[in-house]
Coordinates of C-alpha atoms and ligand atoms in Angstrom, one line a residue:
M82 CA 0.1 -0.2 0.0
R83 CA 3.0 2.5 1.1
R84 CA 4.7 1.7 -2.2
L85 CA 1.5 2.4 -4.2
I86 CA 1.1 5.4 -2.4
L87 CA 4.5 6.8 -3.2
A88 CA 4.1 5.6 -6.9
I89 CA 0.9 7.7 -7.4
P90 CA 2.9 11.1 -7.6
L91 CA 5.1 9.5 -10.0
L92 CA 2.5 7.9 -12.3
L93 CA 0.7 11.6 -12.3
F94 CA 4.0 12.9 -13.4
I95 CA 4.5 10.5 -16.3
Q96 CA 0.9 10.9 -17.2
C97 CA 1.5 14.9 -17.2
K98 CA 4.7 14.5 -19.5
Q99 CA 2.6 12.3 -21.8
Q100 CA -0.2 14.5 -22.5
P101 CA 0.7 17.2 -25.1
A102 CA 0.8 20.7 -23.8
A103 CA -2.7 22.6 -24.5
P104 CA -2.1 25.2 -27.5
T105 CA -1.4 29.0 -26.5
G106 CA -1.1 30.1 -30.1
L107 CA -3.6 30.7 -32.8
V108 CA -5.5 27.5 -33.5
T109 CA -7.1 26.8 -37.1
E110 CA -8.9 23.8 -38.2
K111 CA -7.2 23.2 -41.7
A112 CA -4.5 25.5 -43.0
M113 CA -2.1 27.9 -41.7
V114 CA 1.0 30.2 -42.6
V115 CA 3.4 31.8 -40.2
S116 CA 5.7 34.5 -41.4
A117 CA 7.2 37.7 -40.5
R118 CA 4.5 40.0 -41.6
E119 CA 0.7 39.6 -41.1
E120 CA 0.4 40.9 -44.8
A121 CA 2.6 37.9 -46.2
S122 CA 0.8 35.2 -44.0
K123 CA -2.7 36.8 -45.1
I124 CA -1.8 36.4 -48.6
G125 CA -0.5 32.9 -48.3
S126 CA -3.5 31.9 -46.3
E127 CA -5.8 33.4 -48.8
V128 CA -4.0 31.4 -51.5
M129 CA -5.1 28.2 -49.8
R130 CA -8.6 29.5 -48.8
K131 CA -9.1 29.9 -52.8
G132 CA -7.9 26.2 -53.2
G133 CA -4.3 26.4 -53.6
N134 CA -1.9 24.1 -51.9
A135 CA 1.0 24.8 -49.5
F136 CA 3.4 24.9 -52.6
D137 CA 1.2 27.7 -54.0
A138 CA 1.1 29.5 -50.8
M139 CA 5.0 29.2 -50.8
V140 CA 5.1 31.1 -53.8
A141 CA 2.9 33.9 -52.8
T142 CA 4.3 33.9 -49.2
E143 CA 8.0 34.2 -50.4
L144 CA 7.2 37.0 -53.1
A145 CA 4.7 38.9 -50.5
L146 CA 7.9 38.9 -47.9
A147 CA 9.9 40.8 -50.5
V148 CA 7.3 43.6 -50.5
A149 CA 6.5 43.5 -46.7
Y150 CA 9.6 42.8 -44.9
P151 CA 12.5 44.2 -47.3
F152 CA 14.8 43.6 -44.1
A153 CA 15.0 39.8 -45.1
G154 CA 12.4 39.1 -47.7
N155 CA 13.6 39.4 -50.9
I156 CA 13.9 38.7 -54.6
G157 CA 17.5 39.5 -54.6
G158 CA 18.5 36.9 -52.4
G159 CA 17.8 33.2 -51.9
G160 CA 16.9 30.5 -49.6
F161 CA 15.8 26.8 -49.1
I162 CA 12.6 24.8 -48.6
V163 CA 11.9 21.4 -47.1
Y164 CA 8.6 20.1 -47.9
R165 CA 6.6 17.0 -46.8
K166 CA 3.8 16.2 -48.8
N167 CA 0.7 14.6 -47.2
N168 CA 1.4 11.1 -48.5
G169 CA 4.8 11.4 -46.6
E170 CA 7.0 12.3 -49.7
I171 CA 9.6 14.6 -48.7
G172 CA 12.3 16.9 -50.5
G173 CA 14.2 19.8 -50.1
L174 CA 15.0 22.9 -52.8
D175 CA 18.2 24.9 -52.5
Y176 CA 17.5 28.2 -54.3
R177 CA 20.5 29.4 -52.5
E178 CA 22.8 32.5 -54.1
K179 CA 26.0 31.3 -55.8
A180 CA 29.2 33.2 -56.6
P181 CA 29.6 34.8 -60.2
L182 CA 31.7 33.3 -62.9
A183 CA 34.2 36.2 -62.1
A184 CA 34.6 35.2 -58.5
H185 CA 37.8 33.7 -57.0
K186 CA 39.2 32.3 -53.9
D187 CA 41.2 35.4 -53.1
M188 CA 38.8 38.2 -54.2
Y189 CA 38.3 39.7 -50.9
L190 CA 42.2 39.9 -49.9
D191 CA 44.1 42.6 -50.4
S192 CA 48.1 42.1 -51.8
L193 CA 49.5 41.2 -48.5
G194 CA 46.6 38.4 -48.3
N195 CA 44.6 40.3 -45.6
V196 CA 40.8 40.4 -45.6
I197 CA 39.7 44.1 -47.0
P198 CA 37.2 45.1 -44.5
N199 CA 33.4 45.4 -45.8
M200 CA 34.2 44.0 -49.1
S201 CA 32.2 40.9 -48.5
T202 CA 29.6 42.5 -46.6
V203 CA 28.7 46.1 -47.8
G204 CA 27.7 47.3 -51.6
A205 CA 28.0 45.6 -54.9
T206 CA 31.2 43.7 -54.4
A207 CA 29.4 41.5 -51.6
V208 CA 26.4 40.5 -54.0
G209 CA 25.9 36.8 -55.0
V210 CA 23.8 35.8 -57.9
P211 CA 20.2 35.9 -56.5
G212 CA 18.2 32.7 -56.5
T213 CA 14.6 33.2 -55.0
V214 CA 12.7 34.0 -58.3
A215 CA 14.1 30.7 -59.6
G216 CA 13.1 28.9 -56.6
V217 CA 9.3 30.1 -56.6
F218 CA 9.3 29.0 -60.5
E219 CA 10.8 25.4 -59.6
V220 CA 8.3 25.0 -56.9
H221 CA 5.3 26.1 -58.9
E222 CA 6.5 24.0 -61.8
K223 CA 6.7 20.7 -59.9
F224 CA 4.0 21.2 -57.3
G225 CA 1.7 24.3 -57.9
S226 CA -2.0 23.9 -58.7
L227 CA -3.1 27.7 -59.4
P228 CA -1.9 29.6 -62.3
F229 CA 1.4 31.7 -61.4
S230 CA -0.5 35.0 -62.3
E231 CA -3.0 34.1 -59.5
L232 CA -0.2 33.7 -56.8
I233 CA 1.5 36.8 -57.8
E234 CA -1.3 39.5 -58.6
P235 CA -2.2 40.1 -54.8
V236 CA 1.9 40.5 -54.3
I237 CA 1.7 43.0 -57.2
A238 CA -1.4 44.8 -55.5
L239 CA 0.4 45.1 -52.2
A240 CA 3.7 46.7 -53.6
E241 CA 1.1 49.4 -55.1
R242 CA -0.9 49.6 -52.4
G243 CA 2.1 49.8 -50.1
V244 CA 2.9 48.4 -46.5
V245 CA 2.3 50.1 -43.3
V246 CA 5.5 50.4 -41.3
T247 CA 5.2 48.8 -37.8
E248 CA 7.2 50.2 -34.7
K249 CA 9.7 47.6 -35.1
Q250 CA 10.5 48.2 -38.8
A251 CA 10.8 52.2 -38.1
K252 CA 13.3 51.4 -35.5
R253 CA 15.2 49.0 -38.1
I254 CA 15.2 51.4 -40.7
E255 CA 16.3 54.4 -38.5
S256 CA 19.2 52.0 -37.4
Y257 CA 20.2 51.3 -40.9
H258 CA 19.5 54.8 -42.3
D259 CA 23.3 56.0 -42.7
R260 CA 24.5 53.0 -44.1
F261 CA 21.9 53.3 -46.8
V262 CA 22.9 56.6 -47.7
E263 CA 26.5 55.5 -47.5
V264 CA 26.0 53.0 -50.1
N265 CA 23.3 54.4 -52.1
G266 CA 23.3 58.1 -51.8
D267 CA 21.1 60.4 -50.3
S268 CA 18.2 60.5 -52.7
T269 CA 16.9 56.9 -52.9
K270 CA 13.8 55.5 -51.0
F271 CA 15.4 54.4 -48.0
A272 CA 17.4 57.6 -47.2
Q273 CA 13.9 59.0 -46.4
A274 CA 12.9 58.7 -42.6
F275 CA 9.9 56.7 -42.1
K276 CA 7.9 56.5 -38.8
A277 CA 5.5 54.0 -37.6
G278 CA 2.3 54.1 -39.3
D279 CA 3.7 55.5 -42.7
T280 CA 2.7 53.7 -45.8
I281 CA 5.7 52.7 -48.0
K282 CA 4.6 51.9 -51.6
Y283 CA 7.0 50.2 -54.0
P284 CA 5.8 50.9 -57.4
M285 CA 9.1 49.9 -59.1
L286 CA 9.1 46.6 -57.4
A287 CA 5.5 45.9 -58.6
K288 CA 6.8 46.9 -62.0
T289 CA 9.5 44.1 -61.7
L290 CA 7.0 41.8 -60.2
T291 CA 4.9 42.4 -63.4
A292 CA 7.9 41.5 -65.7
I293 CA 7.9 38.1 -63.7
K294 CA 4.3 37.6 -63.9
E295 CA 4.3 38.1 -67.7
K296 CA 7.6 36.4 -68.7
G297 CA 8.2 33.8 -65.9
K298 CA 11.6 33.1 -64.5
D299 CA 12.9 34.7 -67.7
G300 CA 11.2 38.1 -66.7
F301 CA 14.0 38.2 -64.0
Y302 CA 17.0 36.2 -65.2
K303 CA 16.9 37.2 -68.9
G304 CA 16.0 40.4 -70.9
E305 CA 15.3 44.1 -69.6
V306 CA 15.4 43.4 -65.7
A307 CA 18.4 40.9 -66.2
E308 CA 20.3 43.6 -68.0
K309 CA 19.2 46.6 -65.8
L310 CA 20.4 44.3 -62.8
A311 CA 23.8 43.2 -64.2
S312 CA 24.6 46.8 -65.3
F313 CA 23.6 48.3 -61.9
I314 CA 25.8 45.9 -60.0
Q315 CA 28.7 46.3 -62.2
E316 CA 28.2 50.1 -62.1
Q317 CA 28.5 49.8 -58.5
G318 CA 31.9 47.9 -58.8
G319 CA 30.4 44.3 -58.5
F320 CA 30.4 41.2 -60.3
V321 CA 27.4 39.8 -61.2
T322 CA 26.5 39.7 -65.0
V323 CA 24.0 38.9 -67.4
E324 CA 25.5 35.4 -68.0
D325 CA 25.8 34.8 -64.1
L326 CA 21.9 35.5 -64.1
E327 CA 21.0 33.6 -67.2
R328 CA 22.7 30.5 -65.9
Y329 CA 21.1 30.5 -62.4
E330 CA 19.2 27.4 -61.5
A331 CA 17.7 26.2 -58.3
K332 CA 18.5 22.5 -57.3
W333 CA 16.4 20.0 -55.7
R334 CA 18.3 18.4 -52.9
D335 CA 17.6 15.1 -50.8
P336 CA 17.3 16.5 -47.3
V337 CA 19.0 15.2 -44.2
V338 CA 16.8 12.7 -42.7
F339 CA 17.3 11.1 -38.9
N340 CA 15.5 9.8 -36.0
Y341 CA 15.6 11.3 -32.5
K342 CA 13.5 9.2 -29.9
D343 CA 10.3 8.7 -31.3
L344 CA 10.6 11.5 -34.2
R345 CA 11.6 11.6 -37.4
M346 CA 13.3 14.9 -38.4
I347 CA 13.7 16.2 -42.1
S348 CA 15.9 19.2 -42.7
M349 CA 18.0 20.8 -45.2
S350 CA 21.0 19.4 -46.4
P351 CA 24.5 21.0 -47.6
P352 CA 25.0 23.8 -48.8
S353 CA 23.2 24.5 -45.8
S354 CA 24.7 23.2 -42.7
G355 CA 21.2 23.4 -40.9
G356 CA 20.5 19.7 -41.3
V357 CA 23.8 18.1 -40.7
T358 CA 24.4 20.4 -37.5
I359 CA 21.0 19.7 -36.0
N360 CA 21.4 16.1 -36.6
Q361 CA 24.8 16.0 -34.8
I362 CA 23.3 17.9 -31.9
F363 CA 20.2 15.8 -31.7
K364 CA 22.2 12.4 -31.9
M365 CA 24.9 13.6 -29.3
I366 CA 22.1 14.6 -26.7
E367 CA 20.0 11.5 -27.4
P368 CA 21.4 9.2 -24.9
H369 CA 21.2 11.6 -22.0
N370 CA 17.2 11.9 -22.0
I371 CA 17.4 15.9 -21.8
G372 CA 13.8 16.0 -20.9
K373 CA 14.0 14.5 -17.5
Y374 CA 15.5 18.1 -16.4
D375 CA 13.6 21.3 -15.6
H376 CA 13.5 23.4 -18.7
N377 CA 16.4 25.9 -19.0
T378 CA 18.0 24.7 -15.8
A379 CA 22.0 24.3 -15.9
R380 CA 22.0 20.3 -16.8
P381 CA 20.0 20.7 -19.9
I382 CA 22.0 23.9 -21.0
Q383 CA 25.4 22.2 -20.4
L384 CA 24.2 19.2 -22.2
F385 CA 22.9 21.3 -25.3
T386 CA 26.1 23.4 -25.2
E387 CA 28.6 20.7 -25.4
A388 CA 26.7 19.0 -28.2
A389 CA 26.6 22.4 -30.1
R390 CA 30.1 23.0 -29.5
R391 CA 31.4 19.7 -30.9
A392 CA 29.0 20.0 -33.8
Y393 CA 29.8 23.6 -34.8
A394 CA 33.5 22.4 -34.8
D395 CA 32.7 19.9 -37.4
R396 CA 30.2 22.3 -39.4
N397 CA 32.9 24.8 -39.7
Y398 CA 35.9 22.4 -41.0
F399 CA 33.8 19.8 -43.2
L400 CA 30.9 21.7 -44.8
G401 CA 30.5 23.6 -48.1
D402 CA 28.9 23.1 -51.5
P403 CA 28.4 19.5 -52.2
D404 CA 28.7 20.1 -55.8
F405 CA 32.2 21.4 -55.1
V406 CA 33.6 19.5 -52.1
D407 CA 33.5 15.9 -50.6
I408 CA 31.7 16.2 -47.6
P409 CA 32.2 12.8 -45.2
L410 CA 28.5 12.9 -44.1
G411 CA 28.7 9.0 -43.7
V412 CA 31.2 9.7 -40.9
L413 CA 29.6 12.7 -39.5
L414 CA 26.4 11.4 -39.1
D415 CA 27.4 8.1 -37.9
D416 CA 25.7 7.4 -34.2
T417 CA 29.1 5.8 -33.0
Y418 CA 31.2 8.8 -34.0
L419 CA 28.8 11.2 -32.5
Q420 CA 28.7 9.3 -29.4
N421 CA 32.6 9.1 -29.2
R422 CA 32.6 13.0 -29.8
M423 CA 30.6 13.0 -26.1
K424 CA 32.9 10.7 -24.6
D425 CA 34.8 13.5 -22.5
F426 CA 31.5 15.4 -21.7
S427 CA 30.7 15.5 -17.9
F428 CA 28.3 17.7 -15.9
D429 CA 31.0 18.7 -13.5
N430 CA 33.2 20.7 -15.8
A431 CA 32.7 22.8 -19.3
T432 CA 34.8 21.3 -22.2
L433 CA 37.1 23.9 -23.6
S434 CA 36.8 24.8 -27.1
S435 CA 40.5 24.8 -27.4
A436 CA 40.1 20.9 -26.7
V437 CA 38.0 20.7 -29.6
G438 CA 39.5 23.3 -32.1
H439 CA 41.4 26.5 -31.9
G440 CA 40.8 30.4 -32.4
E441 CA 39.4 33.5 -31.3
V442 CA 36.7 35.3 -32.8
E443 CA 33.6 37.8 -32.0
I444 CA 30.0 37.3 -33.2
V445 CA 28.7 40.7 -34.8
E446 CA 25.0 40.1 -35.8
S447 CA 22.5 37.6 -35.5
S448 CA 19.2 38.8 -36.5
E449 CA 18.9 38.5 -40.3
T450 CA 17.2 36.2 -42.5
T451 CA 13.6 35.3 -42.3
H452 CA 11.5 31.9 -42.1
Y453 CA 7.9 30.9 -42.6
S454 CA 5.9 27.9 -42.1
I455 CA 2.9 26.6 -44.0
V456 CA 0.3 23.8 -43.9
D457 CA -2.2 23.3 -46.1
A458 CA -5.8 21.5 -45.7
Q459 CA -4.5 18.4 -47.5
G460 CA -1.7 18.2 -44.9
N461 CA 1.0 19.1 -47.2
A462 CA 3.9 21.1 -45.5
I463 CA 6.6 23.6 -46.4
S464 CA 9.3 24.9 -44.2
A465 CA 11.1 27.8 -46.0
T466 CA 13.9 30.0 -44.7
T467 CA 15.2 32.9 -47.1
T468 CA 17.6 35.5 -46.8
L469 CA 19.6 38.7 -48.0
N470 CA 22.1 37.7 -45.3
G471 CA 22.6 40.9 -43.3
G472 CA 19.8 43.2 -42.6
F473 CA 18.7 44.8 -46.1
G474 CA 21.6 42.5 -47.6
S475 CA 24.5 44.4 -48.8
K476 CA 22.2 47.6 -48.2
L477 CA 22.6 48.4 -52.2
Y478 CA 19.0 49.0 -53.4
S479 CA 18.4 49.5 -56.9
E480 CA 16.1 52.1 -57.1
E481 CA 14.9 51.2 -60.8
L482 CA 14.0 48.1 -60.1
G483 CA 12.6 48.5 -56.5
F484 CA 14.6 45.8 -54.1
F485 CA 17.7 45.2 -52.3
L486 CA 20.6 43.0 -53.0
N487 CA 22.1 40.4 -50.8
N488 CA 25.6 40.4 -49.4
E489 CA 25.8 36.6 -49.1
M490 CA 29.3 36.4 -50.5
D491 CA 30.1 36.8 -46.9
D492 CA 29.0 33.5 -46.3
F493 CA 31.9 31.9 -48.0
S494 CA 35.0 31.6 -46.1
S495 CA 37.0 34.9 -47.7
K496 CA 40.2 33.3 -45.9
P497 CA 40.2 30.2 -43.9
G498 CA 40.6 31.0 -40.2
V499 CA 39.3 34.4 -40.3
P500 CA 35.6 35.0 -39.1
N501 CA 32.7 36.2 -41.1
M502 CA 30.1 38.7 -39.7
F503 CA 28.5 35.9 -37.6
G504 CA 31.9 35.1 -36.0
L505 CA 31.8 31.5 -37.9
I506 CA 35.2 30.5 -38.8
G507 CA 35.3 28.7 -42.0
A508 CA 37.7 26.2 -43.8
E509 CA 38.6 25.2 -47.4
A510 CA 35.4 23.2 -47.9
N511 CA 33.8 26.7 -47.9
S512 CA 36.2 28.8 -50.1
I513 CA 35.1 30.8 -52.9
A514 CA 35.2 29.5 -56.4
P515 CA 33.0 30.8 -59.6
E516 CA 29.4 29.3 -59.4
K517 CA 29.8 27.6 -56.0
R518 CA 27.4 28.2 -53.4
M519 CA 28.1 29.7 -50.1
L520 CA 27.7 27.5 -47.0
S521 CA 24.6 28.5 -44.9
S522 CA 23.0 28.1 -41.5
M523 CA 19.5 28.1 -42.6
T524 CA 17.5 25.2 -41.1
P525 CA 13.8 24.8 -42.4
T526 CA 12.9 21.8 -40.6
I527 CA 9.9 19.1 -40.7
V528 CA 9.2 16.8 -38.0
E529 CA 7.1 13.6 -38.0
K530 CA 5.9 11.7 -35.0
D531 CA 4.5 8.2 -35.5
G532 CA 4.9 8.8 -39.2
H533 CA 2.3 12.0 -39.1
L534 CA 3.2 15.4 -39.8
Y535 CA 3.9 17.0 -36.2
L536 CA 6.1 20.2 -36.5
V537 CA 7.2 22.7 -39.1
V538 CA 10.0 24.8 -37.6
G539 CA 12.7 27.3 -38.8
T540 CA 14.0 30.8 -38.1
P541 CA 16.3 33.5 -39.1
G542 CA 19.5 34.4 -37.0
G543 CA 22.6 33.6 -38.7
S544 CA 24.7 31.1 -36.9
T545 CA 22.4 31.2 -34.1
I546 CA 19.5 29.6 -36.6
I547 CA 20.7 26.0 -35.8
T548 CA 20.5 26.2 -31.9
A549 CA 17.4 28.1 -32.0
V550 CA 15.5 25.5 -34.3
A551 CA 16.8 22.5 -32.0
Q552 CA 15.6 24.4 -29.0
T553 CA 12.2 24.9 -30.2
I554 CA 11.7 21.3 -31.3
L555 CA 13.1 20.2 -27.6
N556 CA 10.9 22.6 -25.9
V557 CA 7.9 21.0 -27.5
H558 CA 8.8 17.5 -27.5
E559 CA 11.0 17.1 -24.3
F560 CA 9.7 19.9 -22.3
N561 CA 6.0 19.8 -23.1
L562 CA 5.5 23.4 -23.9
S563 CA 2.9 24.5 -26.5
M564 CA 4.2 25.6 -30.0
Q565 CA 3.5 29.0 -28.8
E566 CA 5.4 28.8 -25.4
A567 CA 8.3 27.0 -27.3
V568 CA 8.6 29.9 -29.5
N569 CA 8.4 32.5 -26.9
A570 CA 11.1 30.5 -24.4
P571 CA 14.2 32.5 -23.9
R572 CA 17.0 30.8 -26.1
F573 CA 20.8 30.4 -25.6
H574 CA 23.6 30.0 -28.0
H575 CA 27.1 28.4 -28.4
Q576 CA 29.0 27.7 -31.8
W577 CA 32.2 26.3 -30.7
L578 CA 34.2 29.5 -31.1
P579 CA 34.1 32.1 -29.8
D580 CA 34.1 29.9 -26.9
Y581 CA 31.2 31.4 -24.9
V582 CA 27.7 30.5 -24.2
V583 CA 25.2 33.7 -25.2
F584 CA 21.9 34.1 -23.4
E585 CA 18.9 36.0 -24.6
P586 CA 18.1 39.1 -22.0
D587 CA 15.7 38.4 -19.2
G588 CA 15.3 34.9 -19.5
F589 CA 17.8 33.4 -17.3
S590 CA 18.9 34.0 -13.6
K591 CA 21.9 35.4 -12.2
E592 CA 22.1 32.2 -10.0
L593 CA 22.1 30.2 -13.1
I594 CA 24.6 32.1 -15.0
E595 CA 27.1 31.6 -11.8
E596 CA 26.2 28.0 -11.6
L597 CA 27.5 27.8 -15.0
K598 CA 30.4 29.9 -14.6
S599 CA 31.6 28.0 -11.5
K600 CA 31.6 24.7 -13.9
G601 CA 34.1 26.8 -16.3
Y602 CA 31.4 27.8 -18.8
K603 CA 32.4 31.3 -20.5
I604 CA 29.5 33.6 -20.7
N605 CA 29.4 36.7 -22.6
E606 CA 27.3 38.7 -20.2
E607 CA 27.7 42.1 -22.1
R608 CA 26.1 40.5 -25.3
T609 CA 22.5 39.4 -24.7
P610 CA 20.9 39.7 -28.0
I611 CA 17.6 38.5 -29.3
M612 CA 18.2 35.3 -31.1
G613 CA 16.1 34.4 -34.0
K614 CA 12.3 34.8 -34.8
V615 CA 11.1 31.1 -34.9
D616 CA 7.8 30.9 -36.8
A617 CA 6.4 27.2 -36.4
I618 CA 3.5 25.0 -36.7
R619 CA 2.5 22.1 -34.4
V620 CA -0.1 19.5 -35.7
L621 CA -2.4 18.9 -32.5
P622 CA -3.8 15.5 -31.5
D623 CA -7.0 16.4 -33.0
G624 CA -5.4 17.5 -36.2
K625 CA -5.6 21.1 -36.0
L626 CA -2.9 23.4 -36.2
E627 CA -1.3 25.6 -33.8
G628 CA 0.8 28.5 -34.8
G629 CA 4.0 29.6 -32.9
A630 CA 4.6 33.4 -34.3
D631 CA 7.5 34.9 -32.6
R632 CA 7.1 37.9 -30.7
R633 CA 10.5 39.3 -31.0
G634 CA 9.2 40.6 -34.5
D635 CA 5.9 41.4 -36.2
D636 CA 5.6 37.7 -36.8
T637 CA 1.8 36.6 -37.1
A638 CA -0.1 33.2 -37.8
V639 CA -2.9 33.6 -40.2
G640 CA -5.1 30.4 -41.0
F641 CA -8.4 29.1 -41.3
Ligands
LIG886 N1 23.0 34.3 -44.4 C1 22.7 33.3 -43.4 C2 22.7 32.0 -43.8 O1 22.8 31.6 -44.9 O2 22.9 31.0 -42.7

């Protein structure tokens, strides 16, 4: 009897853990889009209400973000999607930018072999060949069900009607103002001051989108738009030519797929490092049953940090464009290899990154890029992450075409051993070559549970993307948070080098920080940035959808 009484709280606890958390985000019956702006989520959702599928909604949402969220939404950048159809078929699309034909390994080095400051980050010299327009056409041709014109028309209308500036957007535009003027002079659209409540209209972007509507992919990569774009970039000192644009192709890639406990995860493969790195992190923590600890306490933070430390050390050394380098994926993702990597892990003391690798670098920025998640009424799912790299990319804005150009060339390692703008140290595998794709951290991810769609997850955040996606999945699955709670939960990050843990503001107590410090963790207490803006969807046990829209931004879930 006494034993039974003692067992009751334990049974209740296990029972509690097994009941999925009640939703706290938007719940819809059938379909949902979660993206960085309400305008884009609405356009994507409307496409599905009209009978379009998730792939149609992807086309509309991606293009709508180029209008509503020029900070990272784009037609001058690139991205990745991972999809899962309702019949279980999965795939990935790489519409990542690539290096122009004129690019070469030392293009950002001076005569002494030193990296030339800003050349790979600011202005025309930083621009890679954009992939987004090729990406949306590839998706539409393969899986779309509505005519392309029906998908782009609401986006053109939005560009003409204009987008109301939010408080957060006004602050961002203000903080980038001087850089816009430095790169573009003082007479372009973004040299003006905008305040919250103003409406920004994009008539020139509407014109470019109309050319795409009328001529398809060629409306961007050939003819008038391509000629104007290439001349503009070259006049400003950059390298992208008409031939580069004409040769651009999006590529279908097999995603990285792995099991974690009762979950099956599907994430992006190289040239994104996202899938490989979260695969390594999850497999390194799997034997330790992280869910038995309280959320965001010392032990799960230690476990996650040590796995991330080891995974990022591999990421930075081995990964690059698979069309150019041989990546030893078989070894990197092998269970025994990963368990051996964690052999020296102990809860008593931090492992020093110098024992795993070497170098001293600094994280500079981490909030760019944008992500959206889509589920349609048939159960098809898309996880899409798209970027200009930095906020507003290279800051180079074509007034005539109405959009910003990326600074994605900085995602190559300009010089092995020297950090990029995210503080990531690259290696030979990610060195520059003509037509090569630069390594990415974008981690669009779909999770299945018991063979059914369970989560659609992703985020911006540069090098912090991978850890934010992994923590969001763990928050739902191991710590039993709702989708919205999992997105809201404070995040932390470690990326091997620099060897310190970074915490978001206000989410972690002084005592916890002191406890970690006493175990040898180096903690950057001066820098507590916001990490990522996760936009995610959870399929509830009754088949309804719960959105997790990140309040760190203006992100919004819309559906029906
Ligand atoms: N530009 C950020 C990334 O691709 O990871």
